[in-house]
Coordinates of C-alpha atoms in Angstrom, one line a residue:
M1 CA -9.9 45.9 83.8
T2 CA -13.2 47.7 83.9
W3 CA -16.6 46.4 85.0
P4 CA -19.2 48.9 83.7
A5 CA -22.8 48.4 85.0
V6 CA -25.5 48.1 82.4
A7 CA -29.1 48.4 83.4
A8 CA -30.4 46.1 80.7
G9 CA -27.9 43.4 81.4
W10 CA -24.2 43.0 81.9
S11 CA -21.0 43.6 80.0
L12 CA -17.4 42.8 80.5
E13 CA -14.2 44.4 79.0
V14 CA -10.8 43.0 79.4
E15 CA -8.1 45.1 77.8
Q16 CA -5.3 42.5 78.1
G17 CA -5.7 39.1 79.5
K18 CA -3.3 36.2 79.5
I19 CA -4.5 32.6 79.4
G20 CA -2.6 29.3 79.5
M21 CA -4.6 26.2 79.5
A22 CA -4.8 22.6 78.3
L23 CA -7.6 21.9 75.9
P24 CA -9.8 18.8 75.8
D25 CA -9.1 16.2 73.2
I26 CA -11.6 16.1 70.3
H27 CA -12.9 13.0 68.5
T28 CA -15.6 13.7 65.9
G29 CA -16.4 12.9 62.3
G30 CA -13.3 10.9 61.8
W31 CA -11.1 13.6 63.2
A32 CA -9.0 13.2 66.3
V33 CA -7.2 16.1 68.0
T34 CA -5.1 15.3 71.0
G35 CA -2.6 17.1 73.2
S36 CA -3.7 20.7 72.6
R37 CA -2.7 23.7 74.7
A38 CA -3.6 27.4 74.3
D39 CA -1.2 30.2 75.4
V40 CA -2.9 33.4 74.4
V41 CA -2.9 37.1 75.1
S42 CA -6.3 38.7 74.3
S43 CA -8.7 41.5 74.8
V44 CA -12.3 40.6 75.5
N45 CA -15.6 42.4 75.0
A46 CA -18.5 40.4 76.4
S47 CA -22.2 40.9 77.2
G48 CA -25.2 38.8 78.0
E49 CA -25.5 37.5 74.4
S50 CA -22.0 37.2 73.0
A51 CA -18.3 37.7 73.5
V52 CA -15.6 39.1 71.1
I53 CA -12.1 38.0 71.7
R54 CA -9.2 39.7 69.9
F55 CA -5.9 37.8 70.1
N56 CA -2.7 39.8 70.5
P57 CA 0.9 38.9 69.4
T58 CA 2.4 35.7 70.7
S59 CA -1.1 34.0 71.0
T60 CA -0.7 30.4 69.9
V61 CA -2.4 27.0 70.1
A62 CA -0.1 23.9 70.0
T63 CA -1.5 20.5 69.2
E64 CA 0.6 17.3 69.5
R65 CA -1.4 15.2 67.1
L66 CA -4.2 15.8 64.5
A67 CA -5.4 12.9 62.5
Y68 CA -8.2 12.0 60.0
T69 CA -8.7 8.2 60.1
D70 CA -11.9 7.5 58.2
L71 CA -9.9 7.1 54.9
E72 CA -8.1 4.0 53.6
Q73 CA -5.0 6.3 53.5
P74 CA -5.1 8.2 56.8
L75 CA -3.7 11.7 57.3
L76 CA -1.6 12.6 60.3
L77 CA -0.2 16.0 61.4
Q78 CA 2.3 16.2 64.3
D79 CA 3.4 19.0 66.5
L80 CA 1.0 21.5 65.0
R81 CA 1.5 25.1 66.1
T82 CA -1.1 27.8 65.2
N83 CA -0.4 31.5 65.6
L84 CA -3.6 33.5 66.3
S85 CA -1.9 36.9 66.7
H86 CA -4.3 38.6 64.3
V87 CA -7.5 36.6 64.8
T88 CA -10.8 37.7 66.2
L89 CA -13.0 35.1 67.8
T90 CA -16.8 35.7 68.3
L91 CA -18.8 33.5 70.6
D92 CA -22.6 33.8 70.3
Y93 CA -23.5 31.9 73.5
G94 CA -27.0 33.4 73.6
A95 CA -28.1 31.6 70.5
S96 CA -29.2 28.0 70.2
G97 CA -27.5 25.2 68.4
A98 CA -24.1 23.4 68.6
W99 CA -21.0 25.3 69.7
A100 CA -19.5 24.9 66.2
E101 CA -22.4 27.0 64.8
R102 CA -22.1 29.7 67.4
L103 CA -18.4 30.2 67.3
A104 CA -16.9 32.3 64.5
M105 CA -13.3 33.2 63.5
E106 CA -11.8 35.9 61.3
G107 CA -8.3 37.0 60.7
E108 CA -4.7 36.1 59.6
V109 CA -3.2 32.8 60.8
K110 CA 0.1 31.0 60.5
I111 CA 0.2 27.3 61.0
E112 CA 3.3 25.1 61.2
A113 CA 3.5 21.3 61.4
S114 CA 6.8 19.6 62.1
R115 CA 5.6 16.5 60.2
I116 CA 2.7 15.5 57.9
E117 CA 2.2 11.9 57.0
H118 CA 0.1 10.4 54.2
P119 CA 0.8 7.5 51.8
L120 CA 0.9 10.0 48.9
L121 CA 3.3 12.4 50.7
V122 CA 7.0 12.3 51.6
P123 CA 6.9 12.8 55.4
Q124 CA 8.3 16.3 56.2
A125 CA 7.4 19.7 57.7
W126 CA 4.8 22.0 56.2
S127 CA 3.7 25.6 56.9
F128 CA 0.6 27.6 56.0
Q129 CA -0.1 31.3 56.1
G130 CA -3.4 32.8 55.2
R131 CA -6.8 33.9 56.3
V132 CA -9.7 32.2 58.2
K133 CA -13.3 33.4 58.1
G134 CA -16.7 32.0 59.2
R135 CA -18.3 30.0 61.9
L136 CA -16.5 26.8 62.8
A137 CA -19.2 24.7 61.3
N138 CA -18.9 26.6 58.0
L139 CA -15.3 27.8 58.1
R140 CA -13.2 28.9 55.1
V141 CA -9.4 28.9 55.1
Q142 CA -7.4 30.5 52.3
G143 CA -3.7 31.0 51.9
S144 CA -0.3 29.7 50.9
L145 CA 1.0 26.2 51.7
V146 CA 4.7 25.4 51.6
S147 CA 6.5 22.0 52.0
A148 CA 10.0 21.7 53.5
A149 CA 11.1 20.6 50.0
G150 CA 10.1 24.0 48.6
L151 CA 6.8 23.1 46.9
K152 CA 4.4 26.1 47.0
A153 CA 0.7 26.0 46.5
S154 CA -2.4 28.1 47.2
L155 CA -4.9 26.4 49.4
D156 CA -8.6 26.9 49.9
V157 CA -10.5 24.8 52.5
Q158 CA -14.2 25.0 53.1
L159 CA -15.8 23.2 56.1
Y160 CA -19.6 22.5 55.9
P161 CA -22.1 22.0 58.7
D162 CA -22.8 18.4 57.8
G163 CA -19.1 17.5 58.3
A164 CA -18.0 17.6 54.7
V165 CA -14.8 19.2 53.7
A166 CA -13.8 20.7 50.3
I167 CA -10.2 21.3 49.5
S168 CA -8.8 23.2 46.5
V169 CA -5.1 23.4 45.7
E170 CA -3.3 25.2 42.9
S171 CA 0.4 25.4 42.2
A172 CA 2.7 26.8 39.4
I173 CA 5.8 24.6 38.8
E174 CA 8.8 26.1 36.9
G175 CA 11.9 24.3 35.6
Q176 CA 14.2 22.0 37.5
A177 CA 13.8 23.6 40.9
G178 CA 10.0 23.3 40.8
I179 CA 10.2 19.7 39.6
R180 CA 12.7 18.8 42.3
A181 CA 10.4 20.2 45.0
L182 CA 7.5 18.2 43.5
A183 CA 9.5 15.0 43.4
E184 CA 10.7 15.5 47.0
T185 CA 7.1 16.1 48.2
F186 CA 5.1 13.3 46.6
T187 CA 5.9 9.6 47.0
G188 CA 4.5 8.7 43.6
W189 CA 7.0 10.7 41.6
P190 CA 8.6 8.3 39.1
E191 CA 12.2 7.6 40.1
L192 CA 13.5 7.5 36.5
L193 CA 11.8 10.8 35.4
T194 CA 13.9 13.9 35.3
V195 CA 12.8 17.3 33.9
D196 CA 15.2 19.8 32.6
S197 CA 12.9 22.7 31.6
G198 CA 9.3 23.8 31.1
S199 CA 6.4 24.7 33.4
A200 CA 3.1 23.2 34.7
A201 CA 0.1 24.8 36.3
V202 CA -1.5 22.2 38.5
S203 CA -4.8 22.3 40.3
A204 CA -6.7 19.7 42.4
E205 CA -10.0 19.6 44.2
V206 CA -10.9 17.0 46.9
R207 CA -14.2 16.6 48.7
L208 CA -14.5 14.5 51.8
G209 CA -18.2 13.6 52.4
P210 CA -19.7 13.5 55.9
G211 CA -19.5 9.7 55.7
G212 CA -15.9 9.6 54.7
E213 CA -16.6 9.2 50.9
L214 CA -13.9 10.7 48.7
E215 CA -14.2 12.6 45.4
A216 CA -11.2 14.1 43.7
S217 CA -10.4 15.8 40.4
G218 CA -7.4 17.7 39.0
S219 CA -5.9 19.3 35.9
S220 CA -2.4 20.2 34.7
N221 CA -1.5 22.7 32.0
L222 CA 1.9 21.8 30.6
E223 CA 4.1 24.1 28.6
K224 CA 7.3 23.1 26.8
V225 CA 8.3 20.4 29.3
T226 CA 11.6 18.7 28.4
G227 CA 13.4 15.8 30.1
V228 CA 14.1 12.1 30.2
F229 CA 11.9 9.2 31.3
N230 CA 13.9 6.0 31.9
R231 CA 15.8 5.7 28.7
T232 CA 13.6 7.9 26.5
A233 CA 14.2 11.6 26.0
F234 CA 11.2 13.9 25.3
S235 CA 11.0 17.6 24.5
G236 CA 8.3 20.2 24.0
L237 CA 5.5 18.5 25.9
S238 CA 2.5 20.8 26.0
G239 CA -1.2 20.5 26.5
R240 CA -3.8 19.9 29.2
V241 CA -4.4 16.8 31.3
L242 CA -7.6 16.3 33.3
A243 CA -8.2 13.5 35.9
S244 CA -10.9 12.6 38.3
L245 CA -11.8 9.7 40.7
E246 CA -15.3 8.4 40.8
D247 CA -15.7 5.5 43.2
D248 CA -12.9 3.1 42.2
R249 CA -12.6 4.4 38.6
L250 CA -10.1 6.8 37.1
I251 CA -11.3 9.2 34.3
A252 CA -8.6 11.1 32.4
G253 CA -8.8 13.5 29.6
F254 CA -5.9 14.6 27.3
R255 CA -6.6 17.9 25.5
D256 CA -4.5 19.1 22.6
L257 CA -1.5 17.2 23.9
T258 CA 1.6 17.8 21.8
V259 CA 5.2 16.6 22.0
E260 CA 7.9 18.0 19.7
Q261 CA 10.0 14.8 20.0
V262 CA 10.1 11.5 21.8
N263 CA 13.4 9.7 21.3
P264 CA 14.1 6.1 22.7
G265 CA 16.8 5.7 20.1
I266 CA 14.8 6.4 16.9
P267 CA 13.0 9.8 17.1
V268 CA 9.3 10.2 16.8
N269 CA 8.4 13.9 16.0
A270 CA 5.4 16.2 16.1
I271 CA 3.2 14.0 18.2
R272 CA -0.4 15.2 18.7
F273 CA -3.0 13.4 20.8
T274 CA -6.5 14.2 22.1
G275 CA -8.5 11.5 23.8
D276 CA -10.0 10.1 27.0
Y277 CA -9.3 7.2 29.3
T278 CA -11.7 5.4 31.7
G279 CA -10.7 2.4 33.8
P280 CA -10.3 1.0 37.3
V281 CA -7.7 2.6 39.6
A282 CA -6.4 -0.8 40.6
N283 CA -5.5 -1.9 37.0
T284 CA -5.3 0.8 34.4
L285 CA -4.8 -1.8 31.6
E286 CA -8.4 -3.0 32.1
G287 CA -9.7 0.4 30.9
Q288 CA -10.8 1.9 27.6
L289 CA -9.0 4.5 25.5
E290 CA -11.1 6.8 23.4
V291 CA -9.0 8.4 20.6
Q292 CA -10.2 11.6 19.0
Q293 CA -6.8 12.4 17.4
A294 CA -3.5 10.6 17.5
R295 CA -0.7 11.2 14.9
A296 CA 3.0 11.7 14.6
Q297 CA 5.9 12.0 12.1
F298 CA 8.3 9.1 11.9
L299 CA 11.2 8.5 9.5
E300 CA 9.8 11.2 7.1
G301 CA 6.5 9.5 7.1
A302 CA 3.5 9.4 9.5
L303 CA 1.9 7.3 12.2
R304 CA -1.8 7.5 13.0
I305 CA -4.4 5.8 15.2
P306 CA -7.9 6.0 13.7
P307 CA -10.5 7.7 16.0
G308 CA -12.4 5.1 18.0
V309 CA -12.8 3.4 21.4
Y310 CA -10.2 0.7 22.2
D311 CA -9.9 -1.8 25.0
L312 CA -6.3 -1.7 26.4
E313 CA -6.4 -5.4 27.3
G314 CA -8.3 -8.3 25.9
S315 CA -9.2 -6.7 22.5
S316 CA -8.4 -9.1 19.7
G317 CA -7.5 -6.3 17.3
G318 CA -5.4 -4.2 19.7
I319 CA -4.9 -0.5 19.0
P320 CA -4.2 -0.2 15.2
V321 CA -1.3 2.0 14.3
E322 CA -1.5 3.1 10.7
V323 CA 2.0 3.5 9.1
Q324 CA 2.1 5.9 6.1
D325 CA 5.0 6.5 3.7
I326 CA 7.9 5.6 6.0
S327 CA 11.3 6.2 4.2
L328 CA 13.3 3.0 3.8
D329 CA 16.3 5.2 3.2
R330 CA 15.9 6.9 6.7
L331 CA 15.3 3.5 8.3
M332 CA 18.6 2.2 6.9
E333 CA 20.3 5.3 8.2
V334 CA 19.2 4.9 11.8
Y335 CA 19.9 1.2 11.9
P336 CA 23.2 0.7 13.7
A337 CA 25.1 -1.1 10.9
E338 CA 27.2 0.4 8.2
G339 CA 26.8 0.0 4.5
L340 CA 23.0 -0.5 4.4
E341 CA 21.2 1.5 1.7
G342 CA 17.7 1.5 0.4
S343 CA 15.0 3.6 -1.2
G344 CA 11.2 3.4 -1.3
L345 CA 8.2 4.1 0.9
L346 CA 6.6 1.7 3.4
S347 CA 3.0 1.7 4.6
G348 CA 0.9 -0.7 6.6
R349 CA -0.9 -1.4 9.8
I350 CA 0.5 -2.5 13.2
P351 CA -2.0 -3.6 15.9
I352 CA -0.5 -3.0 19.3
G353 CA -1.7 -5.0 22.3
F354 CA -1.1 -4.3 26.0
S355 CA -1.0 -6.7 29.0
S356 CA 0.6 -6.9 32.4
D357 CA 3.6 -8.6 30.7
G358 CA 4.2 -5.8 28.2
I359 CA 3.5 -4.8 24.6
Q360 CA 2.7 -7.2 21.9
V361 CA 2.2 -7.1 18.1
A362 CA 0.4 -9.9 16.2
Q363 CA 0.3 -10.1 12.4
G364 CA 1.2 -6.5 11.7
R365 CA 1.8 -5.8 8.0
L366 CA 4.1 -3.4 6.1
S367 CA 4.6 -3.2 2.3
A368 CA 6.4 -1.0 -0.1
E369 CA 4.5 1.5 -2.2
A370 CA 4.6 1.2 -6.0
P371 CA 6.8 1.3 -8.0
G372 CA 9.1 -0.1 -5.4
G373 CA 12.7 0.9 -4.8
R374 CA 16.3 -0.3 -4.4
L375 CA 18.2 -2.3 -1.7
R376 CA 21.9 -2.7 -1.1
L377 CA 23.2 -4.9 1.7
P378 CA 27.0 -5.2 2.0
A379 CA 28.4 -8.6 1.1
E380 CA 30.5 -9.1 4.2
K381 CA 27.5 -8.4 6.5
L382 CA 25.3 -10.9 4.6
Q383 CA 28.0 -13.6 4.5
A384 CA 28.4 -13.2 8.3
M385 CA 24.7 -13.5 8.8
L386 CA 24.4 -16.6 6.5
G387 CA 27.4 -18.3 8.1
G388 CA 29.4 -18.7 4.8
N389 CA 26.7 -20.9 3.2
Q390 CA 27.7 -21.2 -0.5
A391 CA 24.2 -22.0 -1.5
M392 CA 23.2 -18.5 -0.6
D393 CA 25.9 -16.9 -2.7
V394 CA 23.2 -15.9 -5.3
V395 CA 21.3 -14.1 -2.6
V396 CA 24.4 -12.2 -1.4
Q397 CA 25.2 -11.2 -5.0
A398 CA 21.6 -10.2 -5.7
L399 CA 21.4 -7.9 -2.7
Q400 CA 24.4 -5.9 -3.7
N401 CA 22.1 -3.9 -6.0
F402 CA 18.6 -5.2 -5.8
H403 CA 15.8 -3.4 -7.6
Y404 CA 12.6 -4.5 -6.0
S405 CA 9.0 -4.2 -7.1
V406 CA 7.5 -6.0 -4.1
L407 CA 8.6 -5.8 -0.5
A408 CA 6.1 -7.0 2.0
S409 CA 6.4 -8.2 5.6
T410 CA 4.4 -9.5 8.5
I411 CA 5.4 -8.2 11.9
D412 CA 5.2 -9.9 15.3
Y413 CA 6.6 -8.7 18.6
D414 CA 6.4 -10.5 21.9
E415 CA 6.5 -9.3 25.5
K416 CA 10.2 -10.2 25.8
G417 CA 11.2 -7.7 23.0
K418 CA 11.7 -10.1 20.1
L419 CA 10.7 -8.7 16.7
T420 CA 10.0 -11.2 14.0
L421 CA 9.8 -10.1 10.3
D422 CA 8.7 -12.5 7.5
L423 CA 9.9 -10.7 4.4
R424 CA 8.9 -11.4 0.8
I425 CA 11.0 -9.5 -1.8
E426 CA 10.5 -9.7 -5.6
G427 CA 12.8 -7.9 -8.1
K428 CA 16.1 -8.2 -9.8
N429 CA 19.7 -7.2 -9.9
P430 CA 20.4 -5.8 -13.4
E431 CA 24.0 -6.9 -13.1
L432 CA 23.2 -10.6 -12.2
R433 CA 22.2 -13.2 -14.7
G434 CA 20.9 -10.7 -17.2
G435 CA 18.5 -9.2 -14.8
Q436 CA 16.4 -12.3 -14.3
P437 CA 13.6 -12.0 -11.8
V438 CA 14.4 -13.1 -8.2
V439 CA 12.0 -13.9 -5.4
L440 CA 13.4 -13.9 -1.8
N441 CA 11.6 -15.1 1.3
V442 CA 13.6 -14.0 4.4
N443 CA 12.9 -14.5 8.1
L444 CA 14.6 -11.9 10.4
E445 CA 14.6 -11.6 14.1
E446 CA 15.7 -8.6 16.1
D447 CA 16.1 -8.0 19.9
I448 CA 14.5 -4.6 20.1
P449 CA 15.7 -3.8 23.7
A450 CA 19.3 -4.6 22.7
L451 CA 18.9 -2.6 19.5
L452 CA 17.6 0.5 21.4
T453 CA 20.4 0.1 24.0
S454 CA 22.9 0.1 21.2
L455 CA 21.4 3.3 19.8
Q456 CA 21.2 4.9 23.2
L457 CA 24.9 4.1 23.9
S458 CA 25.9 5.6 20.6
G459 CA 24.7 9.0 21.7
R460 CA 21.8 9.2 19.3
V461 CA 19.4 10.2 22.0
N462 CA 21.3 12.6 24.3
E463 CA 24.2 12.5 26.8
A464 CA 21.9 12.1 29.8
V465 CA 20.3 8.9 28.4
T466 CA 23.8 7.5 27.4
K467 CA 25.0 8.0 31.0
R468 CA 21.9 6.5 32.5
V469 CA 22.1 3.4 30.2
R470 CA 25.8 2.9 31.0
K471 CA 25.1 3.2 34.8
L472 CA 22.2 0.7 34.5
L473 CA 24.4 -1.8 32.6
Q474 CA 27.1 -1.4 35.2
E475 CA 24.7 -2.0 38.1
S476 CA 23.3 -5.1 36.4
G477 CA 26.7 -6.5 35.6
E478 CA 25.9 -6.5 31.8
E479 CA 28.5 -5.5 29.2
A480 CA 27.8 -2.4 27.2
V481 CA 26.6 -3.0 23.7
P482 CA 29.4 -1.8 21.3

C-alpha cells in the first residue's frame, strides 16, 4: 500500500485489498433486496473527488433474496450470486445527487440464481453472463440468459433514473430439443402440444413504469413447424405472429401465416391467414377478429372467410365460412363407411359461432352445383339405418344408382358435437320405375367427435395421434371406436 502526498489534495492507492462485509437491505421502487454479502478482492485508486475500484478474480456478491412485488404476478430470485471479477466500479462522491447517479459500473459479470419464481415460469435455476455499463440509475445490462431446462436467450436490460425498467429478450428455438426446453421453462405451455420439427425466432419487450405499470409486446417468426396439438396433426406452420398488452387488452397480429396441412381426421391443406385480433385478456372470446385473408383447400375444393371484422361472441351471423366446389366423391372416400360413392360439387356458406361452451353452426347451407351428380349408397347399410322398414324399400332401391339434379342441405351443429343435416334430393334412378322423378327429404344426425375419433384411430392422421387417442380412451374408461 502506498500513500503518496499531493499538494492540491489527497489520493489513495490500494494495489490489492480484501473486503468481506454484510450489505444493508434495500427496499425501493417495489424492489426488495435482503441478505446480501460482499466478498471482494480489489484494487483502489481514490482522490478527493472520486474512487475507482477494480475487482479481481473471486470477487462476488451473494444475495439471499431479491423480489419485485409491485406487480400482480410478483418476481422472486433466491440465492443470487454475482461474480464481479472483471468489473470496474467508479464512485463520484464529489458530485451532488443520489448515490445511484454517482456510482457507475462497467465490465463482464456472471450471475447465477438457484431459483427464480414467477407465475409464468417453471421454478428452476437460471444463469446470466454478459456486460454491465453505466451509472446505477441508468445502468444497461446485456448478455446471455440460460434456464436449467436449457432455454437460451439474449437479454438486454435498461434501468432509467425515474425507476422504470425496459427488458428485451430474444431467443432462437430449433426442433424438439428447443421446444422441450421452452415447455419446461414456461408454465403456460399447452400440455397436449408436441412439436417434432421446425424453428421459431422469438422476441419480447417489457417495460415496467416507475409506478409499476406494465407494457409488453412480442413477436415470433415461425418456420416449417410440425407437430400435434391434442388430436390434430399440423405441418409446415410458417409466418409471423405479433402480440402486445395494452392495459387489460390483448392485441395480436398474424402476418402471412401459412400451414401446409391441419388434419383432425379429414385434412385441410394450404391454409393462408392474415388478420388481427383485439380483445380483453380475461376473455379472448369477447374480442374482435379482423380478417384480411383466410382461405384453404378442402376435399379438392376451397374454404374462404370474406375480409371483414367479426365479433367472436354474440354476433348473430357468426364468422361466415364460404365453401366452394367441395368434391362429393372425396367426401364419400374419407367417410369411415364402405361402399359409399358419389359425384358432383358442393358449395355454400357455413356461419361459425364461438362461445365458452364451444363451437356452433346455425342454418348453414350447402347445395350441389349444376348439373348435379350421382349417389350410390349400399343397400345393406341403408336397410340397417332404416331398421328394415318395408315402406322405405323404394328409397333403398332408388339410392343404389341415384342421378340427382338437386342436392341441398341445411347444417346445424351444437356445442356437444351433434351435426344435423336436413337434406332435399331430387332426381331419378334410370333402373327404377322407368326413371320416374323421385324427391327425397332426409334428416341425418352425426356425432362429429365420435366420427373424428374413428378417423384418428384408423390411422388417417398419423401414428402419434392414434396412440394419443387410444391412451385418452383407456384413461377415460371408454371403448375404442372400431
